[in-house]
Each structure stands twice: as C-alpha cells, then as structure tokens.
PDB file of N, CA, C and O in Angstrom:
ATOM      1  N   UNK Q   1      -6.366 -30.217  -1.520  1.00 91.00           N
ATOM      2  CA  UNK Q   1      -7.636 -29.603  -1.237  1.00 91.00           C
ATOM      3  C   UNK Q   1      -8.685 -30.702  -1.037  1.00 91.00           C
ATOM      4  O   UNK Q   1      -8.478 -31.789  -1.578  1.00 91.00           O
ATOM      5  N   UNK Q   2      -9.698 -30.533  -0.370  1.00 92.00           N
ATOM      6  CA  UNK Q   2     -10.568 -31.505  -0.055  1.00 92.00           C
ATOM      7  C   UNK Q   2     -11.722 -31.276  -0.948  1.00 92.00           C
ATOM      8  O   UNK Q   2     -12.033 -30.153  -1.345  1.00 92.00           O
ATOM      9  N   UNK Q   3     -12.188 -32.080  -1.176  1.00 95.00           N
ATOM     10  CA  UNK Q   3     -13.581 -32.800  -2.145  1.00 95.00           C
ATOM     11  C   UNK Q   3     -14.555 -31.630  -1.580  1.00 95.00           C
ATOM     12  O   UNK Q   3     -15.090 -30.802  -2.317  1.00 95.00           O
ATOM     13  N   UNK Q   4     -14.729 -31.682  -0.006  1.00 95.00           N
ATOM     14  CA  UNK Q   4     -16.087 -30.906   0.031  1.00 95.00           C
ATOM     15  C   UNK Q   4     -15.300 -30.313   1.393  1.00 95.00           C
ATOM     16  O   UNK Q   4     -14.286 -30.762   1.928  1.00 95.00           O
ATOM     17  N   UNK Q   5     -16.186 -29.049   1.801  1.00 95.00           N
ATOM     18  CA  UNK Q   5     -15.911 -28.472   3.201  1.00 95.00           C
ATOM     19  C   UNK Q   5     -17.344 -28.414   3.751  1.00 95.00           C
ATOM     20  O   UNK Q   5     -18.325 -28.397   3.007  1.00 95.00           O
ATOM     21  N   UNK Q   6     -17.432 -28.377   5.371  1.00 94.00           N
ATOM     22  CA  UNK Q   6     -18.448 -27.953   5.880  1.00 94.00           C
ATOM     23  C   UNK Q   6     -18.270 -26.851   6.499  1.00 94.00           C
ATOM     24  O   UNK Q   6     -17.505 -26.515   7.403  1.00 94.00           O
ATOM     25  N   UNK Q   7     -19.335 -26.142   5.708  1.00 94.00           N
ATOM     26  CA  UNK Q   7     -19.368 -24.732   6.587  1.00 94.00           C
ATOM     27  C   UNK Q   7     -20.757 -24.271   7.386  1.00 94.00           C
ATOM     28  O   UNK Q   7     -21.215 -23.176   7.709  1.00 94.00           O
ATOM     29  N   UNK Q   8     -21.153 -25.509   7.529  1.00 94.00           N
ATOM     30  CA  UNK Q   8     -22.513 -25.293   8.696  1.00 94.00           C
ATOM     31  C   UNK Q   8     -22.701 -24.502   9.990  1.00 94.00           C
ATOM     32  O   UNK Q   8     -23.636 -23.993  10.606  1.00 94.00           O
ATOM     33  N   UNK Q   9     -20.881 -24.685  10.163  1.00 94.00           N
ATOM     34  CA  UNK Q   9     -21.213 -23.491  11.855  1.00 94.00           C
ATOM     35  C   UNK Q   9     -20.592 -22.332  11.133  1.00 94.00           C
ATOM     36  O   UNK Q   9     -20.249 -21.453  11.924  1.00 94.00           O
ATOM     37  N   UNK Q  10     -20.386 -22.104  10.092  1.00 95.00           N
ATOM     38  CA  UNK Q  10     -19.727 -20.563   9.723  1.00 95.00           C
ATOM     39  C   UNK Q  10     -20.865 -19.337   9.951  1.00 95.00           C
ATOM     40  O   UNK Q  10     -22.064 -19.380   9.675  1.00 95.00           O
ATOM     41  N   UNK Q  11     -20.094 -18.232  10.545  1.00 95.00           N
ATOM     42  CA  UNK Q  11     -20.410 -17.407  10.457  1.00 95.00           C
ATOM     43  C   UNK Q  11     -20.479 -16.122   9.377  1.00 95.00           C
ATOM     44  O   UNK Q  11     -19.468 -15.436   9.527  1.00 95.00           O
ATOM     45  N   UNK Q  12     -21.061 -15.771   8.690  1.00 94.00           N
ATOM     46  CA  UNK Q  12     -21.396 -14.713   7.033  1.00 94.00           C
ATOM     47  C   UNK Q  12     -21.254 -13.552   7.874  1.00 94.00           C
ATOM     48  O   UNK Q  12     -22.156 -13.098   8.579  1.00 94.00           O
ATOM     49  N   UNK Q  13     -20.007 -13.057   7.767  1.00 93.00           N
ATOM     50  CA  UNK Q  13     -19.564 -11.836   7.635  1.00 93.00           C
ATOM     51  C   UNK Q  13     -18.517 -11.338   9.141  1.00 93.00           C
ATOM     52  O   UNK Q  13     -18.703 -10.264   9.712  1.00 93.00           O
ATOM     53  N   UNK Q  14     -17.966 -11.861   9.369  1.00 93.00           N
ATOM     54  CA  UNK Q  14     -17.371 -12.713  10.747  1.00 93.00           C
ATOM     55  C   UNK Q  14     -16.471 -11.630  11.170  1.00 93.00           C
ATOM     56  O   UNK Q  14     -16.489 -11.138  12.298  1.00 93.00           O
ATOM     57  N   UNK Q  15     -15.253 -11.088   9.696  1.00 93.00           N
ATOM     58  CA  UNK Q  15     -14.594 -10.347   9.950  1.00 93.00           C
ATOM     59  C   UNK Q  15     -14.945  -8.988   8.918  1.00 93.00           C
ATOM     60  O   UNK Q  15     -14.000  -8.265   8.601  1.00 93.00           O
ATOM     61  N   UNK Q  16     -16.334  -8.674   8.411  1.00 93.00           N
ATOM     62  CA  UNK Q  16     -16.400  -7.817   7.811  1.00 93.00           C
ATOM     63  C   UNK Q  16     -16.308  -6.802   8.628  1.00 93.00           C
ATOM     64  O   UNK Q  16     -16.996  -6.835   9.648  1.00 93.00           O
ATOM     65  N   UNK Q  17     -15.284  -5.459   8.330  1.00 93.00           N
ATOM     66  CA  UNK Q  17     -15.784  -3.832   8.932  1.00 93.00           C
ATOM     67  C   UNK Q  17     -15.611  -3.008   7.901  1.00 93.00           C
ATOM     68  O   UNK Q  17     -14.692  -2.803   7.108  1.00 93.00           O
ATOM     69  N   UNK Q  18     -17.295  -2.330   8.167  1.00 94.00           N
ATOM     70  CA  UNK Q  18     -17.659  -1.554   7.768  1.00 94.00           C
ATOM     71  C   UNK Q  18     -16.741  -0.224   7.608  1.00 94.00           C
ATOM     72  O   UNK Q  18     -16.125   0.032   8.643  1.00 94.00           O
ATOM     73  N   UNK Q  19     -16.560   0.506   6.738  1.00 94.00           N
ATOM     74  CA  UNK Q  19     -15.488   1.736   6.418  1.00 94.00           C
ATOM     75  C   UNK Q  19     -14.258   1.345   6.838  1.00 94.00           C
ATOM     76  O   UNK Q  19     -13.632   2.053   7.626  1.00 94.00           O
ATOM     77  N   UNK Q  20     -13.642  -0.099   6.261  1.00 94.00           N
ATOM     78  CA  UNK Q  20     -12.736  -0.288   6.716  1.00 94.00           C
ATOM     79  C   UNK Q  20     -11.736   0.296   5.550  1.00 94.00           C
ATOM     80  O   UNK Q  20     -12.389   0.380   4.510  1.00 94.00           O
ATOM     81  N   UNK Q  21     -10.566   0.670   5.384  1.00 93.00           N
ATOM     82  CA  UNK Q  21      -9.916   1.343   4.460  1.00 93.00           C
ATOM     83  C   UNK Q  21      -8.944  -0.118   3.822  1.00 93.00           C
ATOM     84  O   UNK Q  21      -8.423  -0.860   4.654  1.00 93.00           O
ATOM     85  N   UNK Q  22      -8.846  -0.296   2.902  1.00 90.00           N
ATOM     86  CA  UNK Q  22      -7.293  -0.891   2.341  1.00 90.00           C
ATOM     87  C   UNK Q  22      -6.614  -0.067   1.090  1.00 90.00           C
ATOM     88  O   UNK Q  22      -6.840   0.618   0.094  1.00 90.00           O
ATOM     89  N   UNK Q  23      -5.169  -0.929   2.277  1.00 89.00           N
ATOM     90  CA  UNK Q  23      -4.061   0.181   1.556  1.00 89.00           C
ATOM     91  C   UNK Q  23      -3.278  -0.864   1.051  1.00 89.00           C
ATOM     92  O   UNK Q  23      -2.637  -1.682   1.711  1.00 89.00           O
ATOM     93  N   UNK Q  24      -3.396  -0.759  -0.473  1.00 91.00           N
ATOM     94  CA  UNK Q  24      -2.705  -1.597  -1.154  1.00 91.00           C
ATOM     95  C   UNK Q  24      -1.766  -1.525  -1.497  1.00 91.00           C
ATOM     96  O   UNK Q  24      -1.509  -0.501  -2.131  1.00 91.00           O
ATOM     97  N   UNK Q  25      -0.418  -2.783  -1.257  1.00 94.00           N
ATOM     98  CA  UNK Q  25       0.863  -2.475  -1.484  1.00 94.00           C
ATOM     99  C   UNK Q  25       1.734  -1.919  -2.533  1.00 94.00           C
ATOM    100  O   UNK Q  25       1.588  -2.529  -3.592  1.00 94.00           O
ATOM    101  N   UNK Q  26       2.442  -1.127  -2.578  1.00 93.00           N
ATOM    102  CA  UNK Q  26       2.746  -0.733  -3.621  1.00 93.00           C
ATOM    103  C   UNK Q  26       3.905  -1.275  -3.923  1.00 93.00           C
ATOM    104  O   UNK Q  26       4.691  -1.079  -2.996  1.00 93.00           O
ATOM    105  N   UNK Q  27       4.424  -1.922  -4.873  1.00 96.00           N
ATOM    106  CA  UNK Q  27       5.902  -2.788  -5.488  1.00 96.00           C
ATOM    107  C   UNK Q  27       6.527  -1.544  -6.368  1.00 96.00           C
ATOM    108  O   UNK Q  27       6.088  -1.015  -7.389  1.00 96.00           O
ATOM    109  N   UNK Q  28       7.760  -1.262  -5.570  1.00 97.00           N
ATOM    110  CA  UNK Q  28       8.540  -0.314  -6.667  1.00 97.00           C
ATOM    111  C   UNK Q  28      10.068  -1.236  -7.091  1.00 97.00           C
ATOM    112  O   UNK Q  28      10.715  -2.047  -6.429  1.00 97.00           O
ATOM    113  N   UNK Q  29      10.306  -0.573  -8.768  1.00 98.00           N
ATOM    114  CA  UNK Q  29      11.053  -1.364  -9.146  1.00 98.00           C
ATOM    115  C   UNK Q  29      12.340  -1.844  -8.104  1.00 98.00           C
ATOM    116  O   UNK Q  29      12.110  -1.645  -6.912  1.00 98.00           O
ATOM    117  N   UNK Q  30      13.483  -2.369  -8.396  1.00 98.00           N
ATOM    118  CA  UNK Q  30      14.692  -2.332  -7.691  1.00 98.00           C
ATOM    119  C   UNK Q  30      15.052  -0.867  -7.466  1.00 98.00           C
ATOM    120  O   UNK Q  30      14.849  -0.063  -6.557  1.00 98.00           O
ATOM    121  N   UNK Q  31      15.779  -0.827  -8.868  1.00 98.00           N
ATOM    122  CA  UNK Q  31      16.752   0.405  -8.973  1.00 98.00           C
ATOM    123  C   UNK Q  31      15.737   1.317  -7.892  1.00 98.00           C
ATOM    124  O   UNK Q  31      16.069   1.673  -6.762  1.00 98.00           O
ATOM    125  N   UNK Q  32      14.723   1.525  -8.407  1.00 98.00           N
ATOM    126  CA  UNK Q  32      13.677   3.545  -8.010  1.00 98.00           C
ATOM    127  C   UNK Q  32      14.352   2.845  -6.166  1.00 98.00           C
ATOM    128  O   UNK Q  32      15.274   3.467  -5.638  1.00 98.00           O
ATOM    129  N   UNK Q  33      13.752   1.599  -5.445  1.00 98.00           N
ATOM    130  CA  UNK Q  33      13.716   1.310  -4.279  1.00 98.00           C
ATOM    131  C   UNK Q  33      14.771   1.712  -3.562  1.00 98.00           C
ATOM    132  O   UNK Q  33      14.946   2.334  -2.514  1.00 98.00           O
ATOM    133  N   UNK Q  34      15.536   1.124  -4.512  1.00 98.00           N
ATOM    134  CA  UNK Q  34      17.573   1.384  -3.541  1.00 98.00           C
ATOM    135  C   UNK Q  34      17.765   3.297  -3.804  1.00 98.00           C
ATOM    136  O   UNK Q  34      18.279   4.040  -2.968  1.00 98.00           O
ATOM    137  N   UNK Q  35      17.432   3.565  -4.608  1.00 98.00           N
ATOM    138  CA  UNK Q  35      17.574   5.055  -4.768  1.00 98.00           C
ATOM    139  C   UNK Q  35      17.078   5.764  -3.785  1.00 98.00           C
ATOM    140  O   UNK Q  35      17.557   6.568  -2.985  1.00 98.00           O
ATOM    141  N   UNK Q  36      15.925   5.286  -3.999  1.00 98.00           N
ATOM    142  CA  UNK Q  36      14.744   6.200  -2.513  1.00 98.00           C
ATOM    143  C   UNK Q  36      15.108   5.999  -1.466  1.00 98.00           C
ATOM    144  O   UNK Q  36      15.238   6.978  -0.732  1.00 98.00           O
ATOM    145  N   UNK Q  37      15.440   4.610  -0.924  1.00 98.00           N
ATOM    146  CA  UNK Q  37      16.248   3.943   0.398  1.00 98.00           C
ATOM    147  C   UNK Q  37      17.140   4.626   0.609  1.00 98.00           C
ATOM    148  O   UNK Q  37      16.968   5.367   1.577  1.00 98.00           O
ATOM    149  N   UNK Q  38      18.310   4.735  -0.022  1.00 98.00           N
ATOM    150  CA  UNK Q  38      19.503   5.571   0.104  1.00 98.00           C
ATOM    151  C   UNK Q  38      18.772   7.106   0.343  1.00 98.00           C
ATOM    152  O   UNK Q  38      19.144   7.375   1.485  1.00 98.00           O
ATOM    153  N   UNK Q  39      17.968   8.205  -0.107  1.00 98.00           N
ATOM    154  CA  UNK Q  39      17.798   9.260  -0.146  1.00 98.00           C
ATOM    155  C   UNK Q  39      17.227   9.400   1.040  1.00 98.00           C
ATOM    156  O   UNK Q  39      17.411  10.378   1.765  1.00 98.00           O
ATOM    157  N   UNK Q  40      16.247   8.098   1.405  1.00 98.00           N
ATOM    158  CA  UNK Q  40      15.800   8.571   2.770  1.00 98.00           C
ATOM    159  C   UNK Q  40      16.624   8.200   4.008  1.00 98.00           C
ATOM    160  O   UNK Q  40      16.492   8.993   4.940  1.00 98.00           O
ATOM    161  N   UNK Q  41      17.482   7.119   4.227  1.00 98.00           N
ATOM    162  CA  UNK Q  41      18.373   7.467   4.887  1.00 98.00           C
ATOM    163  C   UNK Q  41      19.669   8.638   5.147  1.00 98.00           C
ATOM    164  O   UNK Q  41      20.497   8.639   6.058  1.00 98.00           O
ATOM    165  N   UNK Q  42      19.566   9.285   4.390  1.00 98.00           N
ATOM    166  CA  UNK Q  42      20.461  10.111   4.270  1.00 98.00           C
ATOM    167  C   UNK Q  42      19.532  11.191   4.832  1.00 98.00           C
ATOM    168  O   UNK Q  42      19.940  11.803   5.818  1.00 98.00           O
ATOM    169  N   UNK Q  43      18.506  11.454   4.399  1.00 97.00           N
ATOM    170  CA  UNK Q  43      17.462  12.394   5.328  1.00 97.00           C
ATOM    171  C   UNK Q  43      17.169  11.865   6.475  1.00 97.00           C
ATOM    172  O   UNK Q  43      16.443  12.606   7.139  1.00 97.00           O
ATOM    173  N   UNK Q  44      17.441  10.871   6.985  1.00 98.00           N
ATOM    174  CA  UNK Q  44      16.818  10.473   8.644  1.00 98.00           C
ATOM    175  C   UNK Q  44      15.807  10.136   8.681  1.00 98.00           C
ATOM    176  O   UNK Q  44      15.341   9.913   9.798  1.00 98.00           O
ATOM    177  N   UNK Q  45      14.919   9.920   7.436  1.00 98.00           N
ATOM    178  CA  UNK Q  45      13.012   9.901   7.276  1.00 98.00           C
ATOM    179  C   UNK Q  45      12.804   8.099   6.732  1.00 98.00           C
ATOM    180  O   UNK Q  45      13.487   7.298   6.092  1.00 98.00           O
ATOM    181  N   UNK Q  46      11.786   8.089   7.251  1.00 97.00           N
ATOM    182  CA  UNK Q  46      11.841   6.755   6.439  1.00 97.00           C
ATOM    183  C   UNK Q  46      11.304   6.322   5.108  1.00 97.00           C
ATOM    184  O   UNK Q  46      10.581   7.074   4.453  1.00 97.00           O
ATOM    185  N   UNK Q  47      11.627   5.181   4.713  1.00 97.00           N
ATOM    186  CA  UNK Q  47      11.393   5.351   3.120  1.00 97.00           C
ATOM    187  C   UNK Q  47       9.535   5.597   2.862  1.00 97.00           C
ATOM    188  O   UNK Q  47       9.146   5.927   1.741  1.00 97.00           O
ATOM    189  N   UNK Q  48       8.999   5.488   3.476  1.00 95.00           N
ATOM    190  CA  UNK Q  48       7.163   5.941   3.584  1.00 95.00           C
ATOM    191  C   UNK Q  48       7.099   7.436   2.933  1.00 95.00           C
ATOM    192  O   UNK Q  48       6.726   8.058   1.938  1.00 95.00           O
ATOM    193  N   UNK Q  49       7.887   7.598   4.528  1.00 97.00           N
ATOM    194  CA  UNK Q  49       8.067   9.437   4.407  1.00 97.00           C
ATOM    195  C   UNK Q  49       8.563  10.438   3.161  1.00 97.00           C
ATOM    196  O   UNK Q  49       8.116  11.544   2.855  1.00 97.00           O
ATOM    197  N   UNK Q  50       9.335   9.885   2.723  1.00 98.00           N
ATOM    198  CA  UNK Q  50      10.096   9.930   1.468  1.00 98.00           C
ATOM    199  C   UNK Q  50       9.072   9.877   0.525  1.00 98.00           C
ATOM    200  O   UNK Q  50       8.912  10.910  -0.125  1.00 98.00           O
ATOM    201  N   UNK Q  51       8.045   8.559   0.188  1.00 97.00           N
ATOM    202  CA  UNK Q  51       7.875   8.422  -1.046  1.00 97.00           C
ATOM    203  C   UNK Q  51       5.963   9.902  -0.915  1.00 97.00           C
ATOM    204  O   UNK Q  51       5.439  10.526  -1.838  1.00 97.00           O
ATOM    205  N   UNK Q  52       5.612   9.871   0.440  1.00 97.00           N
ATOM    206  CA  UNK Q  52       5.204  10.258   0.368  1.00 97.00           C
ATOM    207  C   UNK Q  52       5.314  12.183   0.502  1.00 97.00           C
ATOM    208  O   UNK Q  52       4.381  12.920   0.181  1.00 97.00           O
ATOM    209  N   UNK Q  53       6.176  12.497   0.846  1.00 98.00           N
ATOM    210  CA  UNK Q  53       6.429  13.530   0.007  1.00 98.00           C
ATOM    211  C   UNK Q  53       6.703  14.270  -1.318  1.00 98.00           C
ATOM    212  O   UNK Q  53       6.504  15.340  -1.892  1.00 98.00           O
ATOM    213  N   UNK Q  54       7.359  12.889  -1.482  1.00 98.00           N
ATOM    214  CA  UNK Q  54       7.508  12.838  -3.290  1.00 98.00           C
ATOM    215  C   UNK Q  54       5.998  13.060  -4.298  1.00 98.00           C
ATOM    216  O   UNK Q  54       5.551  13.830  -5.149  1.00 98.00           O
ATOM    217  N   UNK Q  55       5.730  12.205  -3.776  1.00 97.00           N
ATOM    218  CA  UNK Q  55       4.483  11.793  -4.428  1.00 97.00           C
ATOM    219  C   UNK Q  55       2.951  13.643  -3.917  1.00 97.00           C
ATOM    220  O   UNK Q  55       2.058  14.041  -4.665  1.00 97.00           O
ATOM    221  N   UNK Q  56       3.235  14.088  -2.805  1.00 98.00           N
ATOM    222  CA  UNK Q  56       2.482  15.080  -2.951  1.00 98.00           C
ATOM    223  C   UNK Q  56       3.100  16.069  -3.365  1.00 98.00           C
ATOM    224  O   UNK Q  56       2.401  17.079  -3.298  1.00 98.00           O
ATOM    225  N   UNK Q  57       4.234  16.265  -3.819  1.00 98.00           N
ATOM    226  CA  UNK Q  57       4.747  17.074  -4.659  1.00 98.00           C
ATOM    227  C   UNK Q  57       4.744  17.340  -5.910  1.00 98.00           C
ATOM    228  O   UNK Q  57       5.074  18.421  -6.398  1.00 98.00           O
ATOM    229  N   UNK Q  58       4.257  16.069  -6.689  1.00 98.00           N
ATOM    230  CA  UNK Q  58       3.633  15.769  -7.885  1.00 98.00           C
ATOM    231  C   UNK Q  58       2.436  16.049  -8.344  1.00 98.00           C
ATOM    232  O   UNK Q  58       2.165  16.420  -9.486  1.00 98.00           O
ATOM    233  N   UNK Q  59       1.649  15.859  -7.385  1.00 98.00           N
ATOM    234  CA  UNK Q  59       0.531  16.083  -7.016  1.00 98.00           C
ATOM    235  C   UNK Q  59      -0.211  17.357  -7.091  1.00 98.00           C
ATOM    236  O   UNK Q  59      -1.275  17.688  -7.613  1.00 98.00           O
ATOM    237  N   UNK Q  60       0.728  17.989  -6.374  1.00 98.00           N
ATOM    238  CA  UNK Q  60       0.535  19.636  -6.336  1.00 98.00           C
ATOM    239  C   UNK Q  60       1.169  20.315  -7.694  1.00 98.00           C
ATOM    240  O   UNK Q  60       0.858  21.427  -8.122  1.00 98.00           O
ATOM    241  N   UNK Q  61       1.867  19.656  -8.122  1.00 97.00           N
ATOM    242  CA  UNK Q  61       2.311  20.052  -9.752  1.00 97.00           C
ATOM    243  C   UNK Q  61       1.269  19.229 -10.940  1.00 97.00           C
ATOM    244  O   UNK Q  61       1.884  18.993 -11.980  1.00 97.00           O
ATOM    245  N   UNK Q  62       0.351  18.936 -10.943  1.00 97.00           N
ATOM    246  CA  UNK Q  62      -0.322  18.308 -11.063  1.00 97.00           C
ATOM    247  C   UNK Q  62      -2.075  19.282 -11.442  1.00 97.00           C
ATOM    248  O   UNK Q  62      -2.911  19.381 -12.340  1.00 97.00           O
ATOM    249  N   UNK Q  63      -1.854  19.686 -10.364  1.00 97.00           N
ATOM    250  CA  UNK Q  63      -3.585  20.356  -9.869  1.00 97.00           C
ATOM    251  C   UNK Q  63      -3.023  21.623 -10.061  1.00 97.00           C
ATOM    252  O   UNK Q  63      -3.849  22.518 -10.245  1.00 97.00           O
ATOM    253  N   UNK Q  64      -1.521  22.032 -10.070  1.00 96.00           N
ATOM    254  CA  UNK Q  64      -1.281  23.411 -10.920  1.00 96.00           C
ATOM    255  C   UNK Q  64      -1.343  23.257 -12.210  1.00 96.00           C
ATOM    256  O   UNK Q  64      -2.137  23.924 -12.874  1.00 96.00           O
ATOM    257  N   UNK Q  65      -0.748  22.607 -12.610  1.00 95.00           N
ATOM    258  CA  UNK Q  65      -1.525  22.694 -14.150  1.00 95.00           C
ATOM    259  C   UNK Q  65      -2.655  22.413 -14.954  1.00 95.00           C
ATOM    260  O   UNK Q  65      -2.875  22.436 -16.165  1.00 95.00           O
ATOM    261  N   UNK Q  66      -3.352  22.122 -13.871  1.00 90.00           N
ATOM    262  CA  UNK Q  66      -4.396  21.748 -14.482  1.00 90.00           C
ATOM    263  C   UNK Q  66      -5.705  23.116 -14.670  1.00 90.00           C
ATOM    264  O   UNK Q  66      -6.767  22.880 -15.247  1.00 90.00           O
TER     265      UNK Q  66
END
C-alpha cells in the first residue's frame, strides 16, 4: 500500500445510484446446498427458484400464524 494517494481529480459520488437495491449473498451450508441442488435439478428449476419458493412458503406459514 502506498504512504499517500492523490485524489485531486476524483470524482465524490462517481458511481453512486440512487434507489439502487443490494442483494446480498447468501452462503448456505454444504450439506442444505447439495440437497437443494439435487432437488432442483430433479425439478428442472434452478437452484434460485427452488430456494425461493421454499423460502415463500415459510413465509406464508409464518404470517398464518401470526
């Protein structure tokens, strides 16, 4: 790393956008991964598709009990 940088021609805020969304990665263990992998290939869906059905299915069991 260097002692000092110049940032005299920088531009403040260069790549900011506004309402930009982030979607933060989600790390699932091994085992849950290869499980889900396998389930969604076997459905033809991909593993996204998969987790996100899963996951609003919970969801909706979820806001029913509540």
């Amino acid at each position: 790393m260097k002692e000092e940088y110049d940032f005299s021609a920088a531009e403040r805020g260069k790549f900011h956008r506004a309402g930009a969304r982030l979607v933060p990665p989600v790390h699932l263990d091994p085992d849950v991964l290869d499980y889900l992998s396998e389930r969604a290939a076997a459905r033809g869906v991909s593993l996204s598709t998969l987790v996100n059905v899963l996951l609003r299915k919970d969801i909706e069991m979820i806001d029913a009990a509540e």
